[in-house]
Short mmCIF file of C-alpha atoms in Angstrom, two decimals:
data_model
loop_
_atom_site.label_atom_id
_atom_site.label_comp_id
_atom_site.label_asym_id
_atom_site.label_seq_id
_atom_site.Cartn_x
_atom_site.Cartn_y
_atom_site.Cartn_z
CA MET E 12 125.18 52.22 -44.99
CA GLU E 13 124.72 52.68 -48.73
CA GLU E 14 121.48 53.99 -50.19
CA LEU E 15 120.34 51.19 -52.53
CA VAL E 16 121.14 47.63 -53.50
CA ILE E 17 119.62 46.24 -56.68
CA ARG E 18 119.40 42.54 -55.90
CA ASP E 19 119.76 39.59 -58.33
CA ALA E 20 119.74 41.61 -61.54
CA ASP E 21 120.75 40.21 -64.91
CA VAL E 22 123.37 42.81 -65.72
CA VAL E 23 123.88 43.72 -69.38
CA ASP E 24 126.68 46.15 -68.71
CA GLY E 25 126.84 48.03 -72.02
CA SER E 26 130.17 46.59 -73.17
CA GLY E 27 128.64 43.98 -75.46
CA SER E 28 129.82 41.18 -73.18
CA ASP E 29 127.50 38.41 -72.00
CA ALA E 30 125.02 39.17 -69.26
CA TYR E 31 125.83 38.14 -65.69
CA ARG E 32 123.86 37.98 -62.45
CA ALA E 33 124.81 40.38 -59.67
CA ASP E 34 123.89 42.62 -56.80
CA VAL E 35 124.62 46.27 -57.68
CA VAL E 36 125.03 48.84 -54.92
CA VAL E 37 124.33 52.55 -55.50
CA ASP E 38 125.30 55.43 -53.24
CA GLY E 39 125.85 59.14 -53.76
CA GLY E 40 124.72 58.96 -57.36
CA ARG E 41 127.30 56.34 -58.35
CA ILE E 42 127.72 52.59 -58.56
CA VAL E 43 129.87 51.76 -55.56
CA SER E 44 130.06 47.97 -55.84
CA ILE E 45 129.04 45.04 -58.02
CA VAL E 46 128.90 41.59 -56.42
CA LYS E 47 128.57 38.96 -59.14
CA GLU E 48 126.53 35.80 -58.58
CA ALA E 49 126.05 36.93 -55.00
CA ALA E 50 123.31 34.46 -54.08
CA ALA E 51 125.03 31.42 -55.56
CA ALA E 52 128.38 32.21 -54.02
CA GLY E 53 126.97 32.11 -50.52
CA CYS E 54 128.93 35.19 -49.59
CA GLN E 55 127.79 38.03 -47.42
CA ARG E 56 125.19 39.89 -49.45
CA PRO E 57 125.67 43.64 -49.72
CA GLN E 58 123.29 45.64 -47.57
CA ALA E 59 121.73 49.05 -48.04
CA ARG E 60 118.99 51.21 -46.63
CA ARG E 61 116.78 50.16 -49.54
CA GLU E 62 116.66 46.88 -51.43
CA LEU E 63 115.15 46.43 -54.89
CA ASP E 64 114.38 42.87 -56.01
CA ALA E 65 115.39 42.71 -59.70
CA GLU E 66 114.62 39.03 -60.24
CA GLY E 67 113.78 38.56 -63.94
CA LEU E 68 114.88 42.06 -64.89
CA VAL E 69 117.83 43.25 -66.92
CA LEU E 70 119.90 46.04 -65.42
CA SER E 71 121.70 48.16 -68.00
CA PRO E 72 123.17 51.64 -68.27
CA GLY E 73 120.64 54.33 -69.03
CA PHE E 74 120.02 54.87 -72.73
CA VAL E 75 121.52 57.82 -74.57
CA ASP E 76 119.31 59.52 -77.15
CA MET E 77 121.89 60.83 -79.60
CA HIS E 78 119.38 62.91 -81.56
CA ALA E 79 116.68 64.64 -79.52
CA HIS E 80 114.54 67.72 -80.02
CA SER E 81 113.72 68.36 -76.36
CA ASP E 82 115.40 71.78 -76.25
CA LEU E 83 112.30 73.47 -74.81
CA ALA E 84 110.41 70.37 -73.63
CA LEU E 85 112.99 69.79 -70.89
CA LEU E 86 112.14 73.23 -69.49
CA ARG E 87 108.41 73.15 -70.26
CA ASP E 88 107.52 69.67 -69.04
CA PRO E 89 109.10 68.51 -65.75
CA ASP E 90 107.41 65.13 -66.21
CA HIS E 91 109.04 64.39 -69.59
CA SER E 92 107.81 60.81 -69.51
CA ALA E 93 108.15 60.64 -73.28
CA LYS E 94 111.86 60.02 -72.70
CA ALA E 95 112.18 59.03 -69.06
CA ALA E 96 109.74 56.13 -69.43
CA GLN E 97 111.84 54.74 -72.30
CA GLY E 98 114.90 54.44 -70.06
CA VAL E 99 116.58 57.48 -71.59
CA THR E 100 118.86 59.13 -69.04
CA LEU E 101 120.73 61.48 -71.41
CA GLU E 102 119.58 63.37 -74.49
CA VAL E 103 121.74 65.23 -77.00
CA ILE E 104 119.93 68.41 -78.07
CA GLY E 105 120.79 71.41 -80.26
CA GLN E 106 120.29 69.25 -83.32
CA ASP E 107 119.99 69.92 -87.06
CA GLY E 108 121.73 73.27 -86.89
CA LEU E 109 118.88 75.21 -85.24
CA SER E 110 118.36 75.84 -81.54
CA TYR E 111 118.16 78.64 -79.01
CA ALA E 112 121.79 79.44 -78.13
CA PRO E 113 123.85 81.39 -78.94
CA VAL E 114 121.39 84.12 -79.92
CA ASP E 115 120.68 87.81 -79.63
CA ASP E 116 117.23 89.36 -79.43
CA ARG E 117 116.84 89.39 -83.22
CA THR E 118 117.90 85.84 -83.93
CA LEU E 119 116.01 84.42 -80.96
CA GLY E 120 112.74 85.60 -82.47
CA GLU E 121 113.72 84.32 -85.90
CA VAL E 122 114.74 80.91 -84.61
CA ARG E 123 111.60 80.59 -82.52
CA ARG E 124 109.49 81.13 -85.62
CA ALA E 125 111.64 78.88 -87.81
CA ILE E 126 111.42 75.82 -85.55
CA ALA E 127 108.05 76.32 -83.90
CA GLY E 128 107.06 73.04 -85.55
CA TRP E 129 109.81 71.22 -83.65
CA ASN E 130 109.46 72.80 -80.23
CA GLY E 131 106.35 74.96 -80.20
CA PRO E 132 106.37 78.75 -80.36
CA GLY E 133 107.86 79.04 -76.89
CA ASP E 134 105.34 81.52 -75.55
CA ASP E 135 105.39 79.59 -72.27
CA ILE E 136 109.17 79.79 -71.88
CA ASP E 137 111.19 82.54 -70.19
CA PHE E 138 114.09 82.92 -72.60
CA ASP E 139 116.41 84.37 -69.98
CA TRP E 140 119.58 83.14 -71.70
CA ARG E 141 121.54 84.21 -74.76
CA THR E 142 124.77 82.18 -74.62
CA VAL E 143 125.35 78.43 -74.65
CA GLY E 144 126.64 78.58 -71.09
CA GLU E 145 123.57 80.43 -69.86
CA TYR E 146 121.29 77.86 -71.51
CA LEU E 147 123.20 75.00 -69.86
CA ASP E 148 122.97 76.83 -66.54
CA ARG E 149 119.20 76.98 -67.03
CA LEU E 150 119.13 73.20 -67.52
CA ASP E 151 121.11 72.82 -64.30
CA GLY E 152 118.08 74.12 -62.45
CA GLY E 153 116.71 70.58 -62.60
CA ILE E 154 115.32 68.54 -65.49
CA ALA E 155 113.90 65.05 -65.83
CA VAL E 156 116.92 63.54 -67.59
CA ASN E 157 120.42 64.73 -68.42
CA ALA E 158 121.14 66.75 -71.56
CA ALA E 159 124.22 67.51 -73.66
CA TYR E 160 124.23 70.34 -76.21
CA LEU E 161 125.49 70.77 -79.76
CA ILE E 162 126.22 74.27 -81.04
CA PRO E 163 123.72 74.81 -83.89
CA GLN E 164 125.63 76.02 -86.95
CA GLY E 165 122.53 77.49 -88.61
CA THR E 166 121.84 79.61 -85.53
CA VAL E 167 125.47 80.71 -85.47
CA ARG E 168 125.24 81.70 -89.14
CA ALA E 169 121.98 83.59 -88.54
CA LEU E 170 123.72 85.52 -85.76
CA ALA E 171 126.85 86.38 -87.76
CA VAL E 172 125.61 86.51 -91.37
CA GLY E 173 121.80 86.48 -91.37
CA TRP E 174 119.42 84.31 -93.36
CA GLU E 175 120.70 85.27 -96.82
CA ASP E 176 122.12 82.87 -99.39
CA ARG E 177 125.64 84.25 -99.68
CA GLU E 178 129.17 83.53 -98.58
CA ALA E 179 130.33 84.91 -95.28
CA THR E 180 132.83 87.75 -95.31
CA PRO E 181 136.19 87.16 -93.58
CA ASP E 182 134.99 89.14 -90.56
CA GLU E 183 131.75 87.15 -90.41
CA LEU E 184 133.66 83.87 -90.61
CA ASP E 185 135.91 85.03 -87.79
CA ARG E 186 132.85 85.82 -85.71
CA MET E 187 131.40 82.37 -86.37
CA ARG E 188 134.68 80.79 -85.31
CA ARG E 189 134.58 82.79 -82.07
CA LEU E 190 130.96 81.85 -81.40
CA VAL E 191 131.73 78.17 -81.87
CA ALA E 192 134.83 78.41 -79.67
CA GLU E 193 132.85 80.18 -76.95
CA GLY E 194 130.12 77.55 -77.09
CA MET E 195 132.65 74.74 -76.78
CA GLU E 196 134.40 76.49 -73.90
CA GLN E 197 131.03 76.86 -72.16
CA GLY E 198 130.32 73.13 -72.35
CA ALA E 199 128.91 72.12 -75.74
CA VAL E 200 130.00 68.67 -76.91
CA GLY E 201 130.16 69.53 -80.61
CA MET E 202 128.39 71.28 -83.46
CA SER E 203 125.34 70.33 -85.50
CA SER E 204 124.19 71.43 -88.95
CA GLY E 205 120.93 71.27 -90.84
CA LEU E 206 122.14 71.41 -94.43
CA THR E 207 118.65 71.15 -95.91
CA TYR E 208 117.41 73.91 -93.57
CA THR E 209 117.96 77.64 -93.84
CA PRO E 210 120.26 79.38 -93.12
CA GLY E 211 122.73 76.58 -92.38
CA MET E 212 122.35 75.15 -95.89
CA TYR E 213 123.87 78.31 -97.38
CA ALA E 214 127.27 77.54 -95.86
CA PRO E 215 129.78 76.18 -98.41
CA ASP E 216 132.02 73.30 -97.45
CA ALA E 217 134.99 75.58 -96.89
CA GLU E 218 133.07 77.48 -94.20
CA LEU E 219 131.92 74.28 -92.51
CA THR E 220 135.48 72.96 -92.58
CA GLU E 221 136.78 76.04 -90.78
CA LEU E 222 134.14 75.70 -88.07
CA CYS E 223 134.90 71.99 -87.72
CA ARG E 224 138.56 72.82 -87.14
CA VAL E 225 137.46 74.84 -84.11
CA VAL E 226 135.25 71.99 -82.86
CA ALA E 227 138.13 69.52 -83.29
CA SER E 228 140.49 71.72 -81.28
CA TYR E 229 138.20 71.23 -78.28
CA GLY E 230 137.80 67.47 -78.76
CA GLY E 231 134.22 67.79 -79.98
CA TYR E 232 132.42 66.23 -82.92
CA TYR E 233 130.44 67.41 -85.93
CA CYS E 234 126.87 66.16 -86.30
CA PRO E 235 125.43 67.11 -89.69
CA HIS E 236 121.98 66.62 -91.07
CA HIS E 237 123.66 66.58 -94.45
CA ARG E 238 122.61 67.97 -97.81
CA SER E 239 120.52 65.08 -99.13
CA TYR E 240 118.89 61.90 -97.89
CA GLY E 241 117.35 61.33 -101.32
CA ALA E 242 118.64 61.75 -104.87
CA ARG E 243 122.21 62.62 -103.80
CA ALA E 244 122.37 60.78 -100.49
CA LEU E 245 125.63 58.89 -101.08
CA GLN E 246 127.36 61.99 -102.42
CA ALA E 247 126.14 63.93 -99.37
CA TYR E 248 127.54 61.32 -96.99
CA ALA E 249 130.85 61.31 -98.86
CA GLU E 250 130.95 65.12 -98.65
CA MET E 251 130.70 65.02 -94.86
CA VAL E 252 133.36 62.32 -94.60
CA ALA E 253 135.78 64.31 -96.77
CA LEU E 254 135.04 67.59 -95.00
CA THR E 255 135.68 66.26 -91.51
CA ARG E 256 138.77 64.37 -92.65
CA GLU E 257 140.22 67.64 -93.91
CA ALA E 258 139.27 69.42 -90.68
CA GLY E 259 140.59 66.60 -88.47
CA CYS E 260 137.21 66.45 -86.75
CA SER E 261 135.20 63.49 -85.49
CA LEU E 262 131.98 62.88 -87.43
CA HIS E 263 128.61 61.67 -86.19
CA LEU E 264 126.01 61.23 -88.92
CA ALA E 265 122.54 62.25 -87.77
CA HIS E 266 119.57 59.96 -88.52
CA ALA E 267 121.71 58.10 -91.05
CA THR E 268 118.99 56.81 -93.34
CA MET E 269 118.71 56.04 -97.06
CA ASN E 270 115.25 57.22 -98.06
CA PHE E 271 112.95 57.65 -101.07
CA GLY E 272 112.54 55.21 -103.94
CA VAL E 273 115.94 56.03 -105.44
CA ASN E 274 117.67 54.53 -102.38
CA LYS E 275 115.71 51.34 -101.82
CA GLY E 276 118.17 48.57 -100.92
CA ARG E 277 121.22 50.85 -101.07
CA ALA E 278 122.28 50.78 -97.41
CA PRO E 279 125.22 48.44 -98.21
CA GLU E 280 126.68 51.16 -100.42
CA LEU E 281 126.57 53.63 -97.54
CA LEU E 282 128.12 51.14 -95.14
CA ALA E 283 130.91 50.34 -97.62
CA LEU E 284 131.67 54.07 -97.85
CA LEU E 285 131.87 54.31 -94.07
CA ASP E 286 133.96 51.16 -93.71
CA GLU E 287 136.49 52.53 -96.20
CA ALA E 288 136.71 55.82 -94.30
CA LEU E 289 137.03 54.04 -90.94
CA ALA E 290 139.80 51.84 -92.30
CA ALA E 291 141.59 55.00 -93.44
CA GLY E 292 141.50 56.38 -89.90
CA SER E 293 138.39 58.56 -89.82
CA ASP E 294 136.52 58.75 -86.53
CA ILE E 295 132.88 58.19 -87.52
CA SER E 296 129.68 57.17 -85.78
CA LEU E 297 126.01 57.47 -86.66
CA ASP E 298 122.54 57.24 -85.18
CA THR E 299 119.21 55.94 -86.45
CA TYR E 300 115.65 55.50 -85.25
CA PRO E 301 114.03 52.05 -85.80
CA TYR E 302 111.19 53.18 -88.07
CA THR E 303 110.77 53.80 -91.80
CA PRO E 304 108.92 57.18 -91.89
CA GLY E 305 110.77 60.39 -91.23
CA CYS E 306 109.50 63.53 -89.50
CA THR E 307 110.15 67.20 -90.12
CA THR E 308 108.23 70.39 -90.87
CA LEU E 309 106.17 70.95 -94.00
CA ALA E 310 108.17 74.11 -94.66
CA ALA E 311 111.36 72.07 -94.78
CA VAL E 312 110.44 70.57 -98.16
CA LEU E 313 110.37 74.00 -99.83
CA PRO E 314 113.25 74.90 -102.15
CA SER E 315 116.01 76.76 -100.34
CA TRP E 316 115.56 79.95 -102.34
CA ALA E 317 111.96 80.15 -101.11
CA SER E 318 113.11 80.34 -97.49
CA GLU E 319 116.05 82.71 -97.98
CA GLY E 320 115.90 85.67 -95.62
CA GLY E 321 114.00 83.91 -92.88
CA PRO E 322 110.42 82.89 -92.05
CA GLU E 323 108.73 86.22 -92.85
CA ARG E 324 110.30 86.37 -96.30
CA ALA E 325 109.21 82.78 -96.95
CA LEU E 326 105.62 83.63 -96.04
CA LYS E 327 105.64 86.61 -98.41
CA ARG E 328 106.83 84.38 -101.26
CA LEU E 329 104.11 81.84 -100.54
CA ALA E 330 101.49 84.59 -100.58
CA ASP E 331 102.58 85.84 -104.01
CA GLU E 332 100.82 83.90 -106.79
CA GLU E 333 103.66 84.01 -109.32
CA THR E 334 106.33 83.04 -106.80
CA ALA E 335 104.12 80.31 -105.34
CA GLU E 336 103.82 78.78 -108.82
CA ARG E 337 107.62 78.71 -109.10
CA ILE E 338 107.76 76.93 -105.74
CA ARG E 339 105.19 74.39 -106.91
CA HIS E 340 107.20 73.67 -110.06
CA HIS E 341 110.37 73.07 -108.04
CA LEU E 342 108.51 70.78 -105.65
CA GLU E 343 106.48 68.74 -108.11
CA VAL E 344 108.58 68.73 -111.27
CA THR E 345 112.30 69.37 -110.77
CA GLY E 346 112.65 68.12 -107.19
CA SER E 347 113.35 70.72 -104.54
CA ASP E 348 116.57 70.63 -102.56
CA GLY E 349 114.40 70.87 -99.43
CA CYS E 350 112.82 67.57 -100.51
CA HIS E 351 116.27 66.04 -101.09
CA GLY E 352 116.18 66.48 -104.87
CA VAL E 353 113.19 64.16 -105.30
CA PRO E 354 109.88 65.39 -106.78
CA VAL E 355 107.41 65.53 -103.91
CA GLU E 356 104.85 62.73 -103.57
CA TRP E 357 101.98 64.30 -101.67
CA ASP E 358 100.51 60.92 -100.72
CA THR E 359 103.64 60.20 -98.62
CA ILE E 360 103.41 63.45 -96.59
CA GLU E 361 101.11 63.16 -93.58
CA ILE E 362 100.37 66.20 -91.42
CA SER E 363 101.28 65.29 -87.84
CA GLY E 364 100.76 68.58 -86.05
CA VAL E 365 99.64 72.19 -86.34
CA ASN E 366 99.91 75.16 -83.99
CA ASP E 367 96.47 76.58 -84.77
CA PRO E 368 93.71 74.33 -83.33
CA ALA E 369 91.37 75.54 -86.08
CA LEU E 370 93.46 73.53 -88.54
CA ALA E 371 93.17 70.23 -86.66
CA GLU E 372 91.19 68.61 -89.50
CA PHE E 373 94.43 68.24 -91.47
CA VAL E 374 96.21 66.22 -88.77
CA GLY E 375 96.46 62.49 -89.45
CA ARG E 376 95.80 62.86 -93.19
CA THR E 377 98.22 63.06 -96.07
CA VAL E 378 98.28 66.24 -98.10
CA GLN E 379 96.80 64.25 -100.98
CA GLU E 380 93.90 63.02 -98.82
CA SER E 381 93.07 66.52 -97.58
CA ALA E 382 93.29 67.89 -101.11
CA ASP E 383 90.89 65.24 -102.39
CA ARG E 384 88.43 66.02 -99.60
CA ARG E 385 88.63 69.72 -100.38
CA GLY E 386 88.45 69.33 -104.15
CA GLU E 387 91.71 71.15 -104.82
CA THR E 388 95.26 70.36 -105.87
CA PRO E 389 97.71 69.07 -103.25
CA TRP E 390 99.86 72.17 -103.71
CA ALA E 391 96.88 74.42 -103.00
CA THR E 392 96.27 72.48 -99.79
CA ALA E 393 99.92 72.55 -98.71
CA ARG E 394 100.35 76.22 -99.56
CA GLY E 395 97.18 77.23 -97.73
CA LEU E 396 98.21 75.27 -94.65
CA LEU E 397 101.70 76.80 -94.58
CA LEU E 398 100.22 80.29 -94.79
CA ALA E 399 97.43 79.70 -92.28
CA ASP E 400 99.74 78.09 -89.69
CA ARG E 401 102.71 80.37 -90.45
CA LEU E 402 105.09 77.55 -91.48
CA ALA E 403 104.47 75.58 -88.27
CA PRO E 404 102.89 72.28 -89.51
CA THR E 405 104.89 69.14 -88.84
CA ILE E 406 104.81 66.11 -91.11
CA LEU E 407 105.50 62.40 -91.23
CA GLN E 408 107.27 61.51 -94.46
CA HIS E 409 106.60 57.90 -95.45
CA VAL E 410 109.72 57.42 -97.58
CA GLY E 411 111.88 54.84 -95.75
CA HIS E 412 112.80 51.21 -96.42
CA GLU E 413 112.87 48.45 -93.81
CA GLU E 414 115.85 46.62 -95.33
CA ASN E 415 117.92 49.81 -95.07
CA VAL E 416 116.86 50.36 -91.45
CA ARG E 417 117.93 46.85 -90.44
CA ALA E 418 121.24 46.92 -92.31
CA ILE E 419 122.36 50.23 -90.83
CA MET E 420 121.44 49.35 -87.24
CA ARG E 421 123.75 46.33 -87.40
CA HIS E 422 126.84 48.43 -88.13
CA ARG E 423 129.55 48.58 -85.49
CA VAL E 424 129.46 52.41 -85.20
CA HIS E 425 125.67 52.61 -84.92
CA THR E 426 123.95 54.31 -81.98
CA GLY E 427 120.31 55.06 -81.22
CA GLY E 428 118.64 58.40 -81.72
CA SER E 429 114.92 59.10 -81.59
CA ASP E 430 114.87 62.35 -83.61
CA GLY E 431 111.78 62.76 -81.47
CA ILE E 432 109.63 65.82 -82.12
CA LEU E 433 107.24 66.09 -79.19
CA GLN E 434 104.99 68.75 -80.73
CA GLY E 435 101.73 68.18 -82.55
CA ALA E 436 98.58 66.16 -82.05
CA LYS E 437 100.02 63.16 -83.86
CA PRO E 438 103.80 63.08 -83.47
CA HIS E 439 105.99 60.33 -84.83
CA PRO E 440 105.85 57.35 -82.43
CA ARG E 441 109.65 57.33 -82.30
CA ALA E 442 109.44 60.21 -79.80
CA TYR E 443 107.84 57.87 -77.24
CA GLY E 444 109.01 54.47 -78.45
CA THR E 445 112.48 54.35 -80.04
CA PHE E 446 114.40 52.54 -77.30
CA PRO E 447 111.83 49.94 -76.23
CA HIS E 448 111.12 49.35 -79.94
CA TYR E 449 114.77 48.42 -80.46
CA LEU E 450 114.66 46.04 -77.49
CA GLY E 451 111.25 44.52 -78.09
CA HIS E 452 110.88 44.41 -81.86
CA TYR E 453 114.39 44.25 -83.26
CA VAL E 454 116.00 42.20 -80.46
CA ARG E 455 113.33 39.90 -79.04
CA GLU E 456 110.97 39.49 -82.02
CA LEU E 457 113.28 39.72 -85.03
CA GLY E 458 116.73 38.91 -83.63
CA VAL E 459 118.38 41.60 -85.78
CA LEU E 460 120.65 42.36 -82.82
CA SER E 461 121.43 40.38 -79.70
CA LEU E 462 120.37 41.97 -76.43
CA GLU E 463 123.99 42.61 -75.43
CA GLU E 464 124.80 44.19 -78.81
CA CYS E 465 121.74 46.39 -78.77
CA VAL E 466 122.38 47.70 -75.26
CA ALA E 467 125.96 48.56 -76.27
CA HIS E 468 124.59 50.52 -79.23
CA LEU E 469 122.33 52.50 -76.90
CA THR E 470 124.77 53.11 -74.04
CA SER E 471 128.55 52.74 -74.23
CA ARG E 472 128.92 53.69 -77.89
CA PRO E 473 127.19 57.04 -77.54
CA ALA E 474 128.99 57.69 -74.24
CA ALA E 475 132.29 57.11 -76.04
CA ARG E 476 131.30 59.52 -78.81
CA LEU E 477 130.43 62.12 -76.17
CA ARG E 478 133.77 61.45 -74.41
CA LEU E 479 132.04 60.76 -71.11
CA PRO E 480 134.48 58.86 -68.89
CA ASP E 481 131.97 57.70 -66.27
CA ARG E 482 128.77 56.89 -68.18
CA GLY E 483 127.54 54.22 -70.56
CA LEU E 484 128.65 51.15 -68.61
CA VAL E 485 127.64 49.34 -65.43
CA ARG E 486 130.98 49.72 -63.66
CA GLU E 487 132.08 50.58 -60.15
CA GLY E 488 132.63 54.32 -59.89
CA TYR E 489 130.36 55.11 -62.82
CA LYS E 490 127.33 57.36 -62.64
CA ALA E 491 124.22 55.50 -61.49
CA ASP E 492 122.19 56.35 -64.59
CA LEU E 493 120.47 52.98 -64.90
CA VAL E 494 117.44 51.26 -66.37
CA LEU E 495 115.75 48.02 -65.34
CA PHE E 496 113.58 46.32 -67.97
CA ASP E 497 111.88 42.99 -68.54
CA PRO E 498 113.40 41.47 -71.70
CA ALA E 499 110.33 39.24 -72.16
CA THR E 500 107.82 42.11 -72.30
CA VAL E 501 109.64 45.37 -73.07
CA ALA E 502 107.96 47.06 -76.04
CA ALA E 503 106.97 50.42 -77.42
CA GLY E 504 103.39 51.32 -76.59
CA SER E 505 103.39 54.15 -79.11
CA THR E 506 101.98 53.55 -82.58
CA PHE E 507 101.21 55.79 -85.53
CA GLU E 508 97.58 55.73 -84.42
CA GLN E 509 98.31 56.32 -80.70
CA PRO E 510 101.76 57.93 -80.69
CA ARG E 511 101.78 59.25 -77.12
CA THR E 512 101.33 55.85 -75.47
CA LEU E 513 104.12 55.03 -73.01
CA PRO E 514 106.17 51.82 -73.29
CA VAL E 515 105.72 48.65 -71.27
CA GLY E 516 108.27 46.47 -69.51
CA ILE E 517 110.47 49.26 -68.10
CA PRO E 518 109.55 49.47 -64.40
CA HIS E 519 112.55 51.43 -63.07
CA VAL E 520 114.82 54.20 -64.35
CA LEU E 521 117.43 55.97 -62.24
CA VAL E 522 119.19 59.26 -62.99
CA ASP E 523 122.09 60.10 -60.71
CA GLY E 524 121.04 57.21 -58.47
CA ARG E 525 117.51 58.57 -57.96
CA PHE E 526 114.33 56.98 -59.28
CA VAL E 527 112.72 59.04 -62.04
CA ILE E 528 110.58 56.01 -62.98
CA GLU E 529 109.59 53.71 -60.12
CA ASP E 530 107.28 50.73 -60.49
CA GLY E 531 106.38 52.03 -63.95
CA ARG E 532 105.34 55.49 -62.77
CA ARG E 533 107.03 58.86 -63.11
CA THR E 534 108.19 60.26 -59.78
CA ASN E 535 108.63 63.97 -59.12
CA VAL E 536 112.43 63.68 -59.16
CA LEU E 537 114.32 66.16 -61.36
CA ALA E 538 117.82 64.69 -61.14
CA GLY E 539 118.92 65.62 -64.67
CA ARG E 540 121.51 68.29 -65.36
CA ALA E 541 123.51 69.65 -68.27
CA VAL E 542 126.34 67.28 -69.20
CA ARG E 543 129.20 69.46 -70.34
CA ARG E 544 132.08 68.68 -72.64
CA THR E 545 134.95 66.76 -71.09
CA ALA E 546 138.29 68.33 -71.97
CA PRO E 547 140.43 66.09 -74.23
CA ALA E 548 143.32 64.33 -72.52
#
């Protein structure tokens, strides 16, 4: 007898088709049968060792978080309710060009310092891996939800070239090609870049194109955080489209927003650019989070030259009075490339987290507010915080536009990504609320998307981008990564004031046919594993 029958569910199967009522039978980690309208038909109802009454609940595929920063959280926190409670059953990590494989002893330490604001310093982690394959093997030891990995181009460049602003030599480029090929062979699904973060931002387009050719040869995709989301946003999007077209590589645009005052109301221009490229045969998708503020590290807004050479060199520049004044001028007057070419507005930058508890007074306040309280300039406050916390502070950047958010999420190649940074005392609520916020706010309350459309955006579309042949749909033979939610009540509990509050209206989540959320509570099940690249046909 099979393990589980989910009885009388309203199945939204991920295809975009209308919902239907059915009994769904799960066994051995897969969906083994779907009996539509079972009660009404009067047929023999499927039986199983366990029966779950799903009356009033929607059954859908598990949600895929296409942009996650859980690279260490998956190892550190077996509970991982931040994602599991949202119905996320697969996260894509290794984002924004910086993560922890492939590395050697030198670059591991450098990367840990560079992205401590994203993932913590990692003092509680046994970094017993160096290659992509070894990291994926570590995930296979058991995690809360599944994870796929992108090779981080910035980490690859740090390993082969260093943190200097210069072109790679032919030998260094060959080594980067080999590192990317090895990572793809070991199971990565593609490559990411952080082109406003060092050292990835120092790569010219020709170098990125060569690496994308390698990714394309393995059927993977390129996921850039491109060179500007501000003053040159449209040009930066066009650059990525042209680059991947030349390389013959699929493109997935990370957190595809149009931010800052210069881009208010300009989402239709971005979508027209993408539609033209799609019509010409480009393979493009994108992800967004359903909120207007962004989230990154305070150090990320610095001009690129200030961070050249790595974190220790950046700290030395900040400590030098003359150099610090140059940094301030770039930030406040000319518009730093780290701040997307837009002069910084300190009243839009809110400190969301610090590593040093002694600096907790800054959390929850904008830089401008803290400066006013301290009777100093905003730059003095920001500089002092960067030095005291060794570049680790995270920020919320209140620079988005609601009309752009809504327009982009309607596009046919849109998928959902939380960009969720789980560190800090006051993280962005998207880390805990992205997927129920789509379903509750943008589907039920605003009607921006229909329920069937939205579920397709969060399930089958990302599964197709990841080339996963047996995920993203409620189909017989598919993996039983499933979520049951109440469409009348599902909502994000997280807010900017209480960002770690779990969602409501999602009573059950299954990974590999096992309950990781049951009756609204996290079980002790660790059914997640690394999801490796599927070889192209």
